[in-house]
Amino acid sequence: MMKFDFHCHSHFSDGQLSPVELVDYALEREIELLALTDHDTVDGIAVAQKYINKLTLSSGKFNFQLAAGVEISALTDFGEVHVVGLNIDSENQDLLLALKTQQGKRWQRAEKIDQQLGKLGVTGVLQECEKQVVQVITRSHIAKAIVSLGHAKDMQQAFKKYIGKKGRIKVSKGWMSLEQAISLIHEAGGISILAHPTRYPLSNKKLSLLIENFKLAGGQAMEMAYPSLNKDKRDWLKIHLDKNQLLASSGSDFHYSGLKWSDLGRFPVLDGQIPHVIHQMFPENSLIG
Ligand code: AMP
Ligand code: MN
Ligand code: MN
Ligand code: MN
């Protein structure tokens, strides 16, 4: 069966690998279709595509296709959610402008976090981040900075103590609305997907309302296969997928190599009967689940 992955990150956001290294890793993992979906940027796509074109020129035809994607942070009545856009035009001007605005908001949030951390005696975080960030600053960079400054033993602890949902740092987020994220993706010719629905801290009742709102806002698909999603939860999501007539998508949300339970191209295979975005994106692959 053809291997694909519709959700992963490069160092343009909080992934470990550069787009070139990511393509090499995908080839090593025998992935044939990869969507690069960095947080709030599409700028890694051209870098990856240029490298693929070079490989094609030097080695002739080979089986690898890159899909342009993005993972947009958006605000809803139920808090922050992530919307993946797949098969977008990564040169769409409205999209690029909105992502630039969002990247600016991310720097503003990082400054606020840095100030609050300073008051707790954790100083120099922003400066430390500036050394690592390629383009988009995320809480992963901040967590890494907290660790390297010696204020947490690992990133997990940095989230727990400081910048995670229950951490001491509280800052407001200025992300775009769900409606805007969805319409930007559609205007750029892409498919809109609600990312990892079970990872939001919501009761089942609220999650079902979120999925309904996503559909009402024009959303087209929902992730149904990712590493932390167990079968019971997937069965629950399937009911809401059907009810709202959404397509399914699959992706590893790969950030780093070396984790056993999470790797590029690794997620449960869905039942081939479930309508999947892959059928819409690549009709020639319509038999792939
Ligand atoms: P941001 O979009 O800047 O708020 O950063 C969120 C990113 O931080 C996510 O995409 C994850 O990659 C990472 N993240 C969030 N929570 C945790 C956590 N508890 N442990 C490790 N990484 C996390
Ligand atoms: Mn991330
Ligand atoms: Mn996400
Ligand atoms: Mn992600």
Tab-separated table of C-alpha atoms in Angstrom, residues 12-199:
chain	number	residue	atom	x	y	z
A	12	PHE	CA	10.361	26.619	9.560
A	13	SER	CA	8.068	26.102	12.564
A	14	ASP	CA	8.807	23.690	15.433
A	15	GLY	CA	10.070	20.628	13.588
A	16	GLN	CA	13.622	19.420	14.065
A	17	LEU	CA	14.503	18.806	10.415
A	18	SER	CA	14.973	21.278	7.586
A	19	PRO	CA	12.604	20.798	4.619
A	20	VAL	CA	15.477	19.108	2.729
A	21	GLU	CA	16.198	16.727	5.617
A	22	LEU	CA	12.482	16.039	5.931
A	23	VAL	CA	12.239	15.022	2.254
A	24	ASP	CA	15.279	12.764	2.674
A	25	TYR	CA	13.696	11.221	5.762
A	26	ALA	CA	10.377	10.705	3.955
A	27	LEU	CA	12.211	8.937	1.119
A	28	GLU	CA	14.041	6.789	3.651
A	29	ARG	CA	10.675	5.905	5.213
A	30	GLU	CA	9.331	5.035	1.732
A	31	ILE	CA	6.671	7.717	1.847
A	32	GLU	CA	5.343	8.646	-1.573
A	33	LEU	CA	3.004	11.503	-0.729
A	34	LEU	CA	3.957	14.064	1.890
A	35	ALA	CA	2.176	17.225	2.957
A	36	LEU	CA	4.373	19.712	4.792
A	37	THR	CA	2.079	21.496	7.265
A	38	ASP	CA	4.161	23.925	9.321
A	39	HIS	CA	2.524	26.128	11.962
A	40	ASP	CA	1.451	29.429	10.362
A	41	THR	CA	3.918	29.358	7.466
A	42	VAL	CA	4.162	27.929	3.958
A	43	ASP	CA	7.716	29.077	3.311
A	44	GLY	CA	9.315	25.656	3.779
A	45	ILE	CA	7.371	24.259	0.829
A	46	ALA	CA	9.365	26.013	-1.894
A	47	VAL	CA	12.591	24.831	-0.251
A	48	ALA	CA	11.375	21.215	-0.177
A	49	GLN	CA	10.014	21.422	-3.727
A	50	LYS	CA	13.260	22.870	-5.092
A	51	TYR	CA	15.162	19.962	-3.564
A	52	ILE	CA	12.679	17.428	-5.012
A	53	ASN	CA	13.066	19.031	-8.449
A	54	LYS	CA	16.848	18.718	-8.141
A	55	LEU	CA	16.553	15.038	-7.166
A	56	THR	CA	14.214	14.426	-10.099
A	57	LEU	CA	16.693	16.038	-12.498
A	58	SER	CA	19.615	14.017	-11.228
A	59	SER	CA	17.928	10.636	-10.780
A	60	GLY	CA	15.093	10.718	-13.315
A	61	LYS	CA	11.578	9.726	-12.386
A	62	PHE	CA	10.972	8.738	-8.795
A	63	ASN	CA	7.889	8.179	-6.783
A	64	PHE	CA	7.530	11.137	-4.495
A	65	GLN	CA	5.039	13.945	-4.395
A	66	LEU	CA	4.907	16.936	-2.080
A	67	ALA	CA	1.603	18.575	-1.225
A	68	ALA	CA	1.620	22.168	-0.044
A	69	GLY	CA	0.082	22.442	3.405
A	70	VAL	CA	-0.163	24.598	6.489
A	71	GLU	CA	-1.417	24.269	10.080
A	72	ILE	CA	-3.135	27.472	11.161
A	73	SER	CA	-3.787	28.327	14.822
A	74	ALA	CA	-7.310	29.707	15.154
A	75	LEU	CA	-9.666	30.863	17.879
A	76	THR	CA	-13.164	29.476	18.410
A	77	ASP	CA	-15.858	29.681	21.102
A	78	PHE	CA	-14.219	26.507	22.437
A	79	GLY	CA	-10.704	27.893	22.648
A	80	GLU	CA	-7.760	27.478	20.302
A	81	VAL	CA	-7.866	24.887	17.519
A	82	HIS	CA	-5.571	23.989	14.652
A	83	VAL	CA	-6.787	23.937	11.067
A	84	VAL	CA	-4.710	22.111	8.479
A	85	GLY	CA	-4.925	23.313	4.885
A	86	LEU	CA	-3.934	20.794	2.216
A	87	ASN	CA	-3.130	21.299	-1.444
A	88	ILE	CA	-3.060	25.046	-1.100
A	89	ASP	CA	-1.502	27.539	-3.479
A	90	SER	CA	1.490	28.486	-1.341
A	91	GLU	CA	1.855	31.750	-3.265
A	92	ASN	CA	-1.676	32.998	-2.582
A	93	GLN	CA	-1.214	36.629	-1.500
A	94	ASP	CA	-4.102	36.805	0.983
A	95	LEU	CA	-2.890	33.654	2.679
A	96	LEU	CA	0.720	34.880	2.817
A	97	LEU	CA	-0.351	38.219	4.258
A	98	ALA	CA	-2.561	36.631	6.942
A	99	LEU	CA	0.226	34.218	7.900
A	100	LYS	CA	2.690	37.127	8.188
A	101	THR	CA	0.253	38.861	10.553
A	102	GLN	CA	-0.081	35.686	12.589
A	103	GLN	CA	3.717	35.306	12.753
A	104	GLY	CA	3.911	38.865	14.118
A	105	LYS	CA	1.316	37.984	16.756
A	106	ARG	CA	3.447	34.983	17.690
A	107	TRP	CA	6.478	37.225	18.327
A	108	GLN	CA	4.290	39.544	20.421
A	109	ARG	CA	3.075	36.573	22.470
A	110	ALA	CA	6.670	35.358	22.904
A	111	GLU	CA	7.661	38.807	24.218
A	112	LYS	CA	4.821	38.706	26.748
A	113	ILE	CA	5.772	35.191	27.842
A	114	ASP	CA	9.400	36.299	28.143
A	115	GLN	CA	8.381	39.219	30.372
A	116	GLN	CA	6.282	37.009	32.640
A	117	LEU	CA	9.036	34.409	32.825
A	118	GLY	CA	11.479	37.172	33.758
A	119	LYS	CA	9.338	38.003	36.781
A	120	LEU	CA	9.664	34.360	37.878
A	121	GLY	CA	13.446	34.558	37.578
A	122	VAL	CA	13.650	32.834	34.195
A	123	THR	CA	15.548	35.427	32.220
A	124	GLY	CA	17.000	35.517	28.721
A	125	VAL	CA	14.413	33.212	27.119
A	126	LEU	CA	13.629	35.401	24.118
A	127	GLN	CA	17.307	35.884	23.364
A	128	GLU	CA	17.802	32.127	23.556
A	129	CYS	CA	14.838	31.593	21.209
A	130	GLU	CA	16.205	34.020	18.656
A	131	LYS	CA	19.183	31.690	18.230
A	132	GLN	CA	16.935	28.737	17.296
A	133	VAL	CA	13.990	30.154	15.392
A	134	VAL	CA	14.160	29.900	11.607
A	135	GLN	CA	10.885	31.650	10.955
A	136	VAL	CA	7.899	30.940	13.204
A	137	ILE	CA	8.308	31.148	16.963
A	138	THR	CA	6.334	28.536	18.908
A	139	ARG	CA	6.050	27.430	22.502
A	140	SER	CA	8.323	24.506	21.571
A	141	HIS	CA	11.164	26.998	21.053
A	142	ILE	CA	10.333	28.675	24.359
A	143	ALA	CA	10.270	25.301	26.140
A	144	LYS	CA	13.644	24.406	24.649
A	145	ALA	CA	15.066	27.756	25.769
A	146	ILE	CA	13.765	27.224	29.330
A	147	VAL	CA	15.524	23.833	29.365
A	148	SER	CA	18.803	25.114	27.980
A	149	LEU	CA	18.794	27.938	30.547
A	150	GLY	CA	18.520	25.276	33.239
A	151	HIS	CA	15.000	26.008	34.521
A	152	ALA	CA	13.436	22.654	33.550
A	153	LYS	CA	14.863	19.181	33.011
A	154	ASP	CA	13.091	18.633	29.692
A	155	MET	CA	10.553	20.297	27.411
A	156	GLN	CA	7.699	18.368	28.970
A	157	GLN	CA	8.553	19.857	32.352
A	158	ALA	CA	8.911	23.345	30.857
A	159	PHE	CA	5.350	23.042	29.535
A	160	LYS	CA	4.072	21.684	32.807
A	161	LYS	CA	5.722	24.308	34.987
A	162	TYR	CA	5.431	27.368	32.797
A	163	ILE	CA	3.855	27.472	29.358
A	164	GLY	CA	1.452	24.524	29.146
A	165	LYS	CA	-2.292	24.800	29.739
A	166	LYS	CA	-1.849	24.534	33.497
A	167	GLY	CA	1.492	26.299	33.683
A	168	ARG	CA	2.130	29.561	35.541
A	169	ILE	CA	2.325	31.752	32.452
A	170	LYS	CA	-0.963	33.106	31.148
A	171	VAL	CA	-1.016	35.222	28.010
A	172	SER	CA	-3.812	36.011	25.598
A	173	LYS	CA	-3.535	34.864	22.002
A	174	GLY	CA	-4.294	37.000	19.011
A	175	TRP	CA	-4.901	34.256	16.448
A	176	MET	CA	-7.327	34.637	13.572
A	177	SER	CA	-10.840	33.234	13.806
A	178	LEU	CA	-11.805	29.728	12.699
A	179	GLU	CA	-13.935	31.232	9.917
A	180	GLN	CA	-10.986	33.244	8.614
A	181	ALA	CA	-8.612	30.271	8.700
A	182	ILE	CA	-11.086	28.143	6.745
A	183	SER	CA	-11.845	30.786	4.138
A	184	LEU	CA	-8.160	31.608	3.609
A	185	ILE	CA	-7.480	27.927	2.947
A	186	HIS	CA	-10.398	27.681	0.524
A	187	GLU	CA	-9.429	30.897	-1.278
A	188	ALA	CA	-5.964	29.411	-1.745
A	189	GLY	CA	-7.618	26.376	-3.375
A	190	GLY	CA	-7.046	24.035	-0.431
A	191	ILE	CA	-8.995	21.554	1.656
A	192	SER	CA	-9.682	22.587	5.279
A	193	ILE	CA	-9.139	19.974	7.992
A	194	LEU	CA	-9.763	20.099	11.739
A	195	ALA	CA	-6.448	18.876	13.179
A	196	HIS	CA	-6.211	16.268	15.980
A	197	PRO	CA	-9.736	16.891	17.383
A	198	THR	CA	-9.240	14.850	20.550
A	199	ARG	CA	-6.204	16.863	21.676
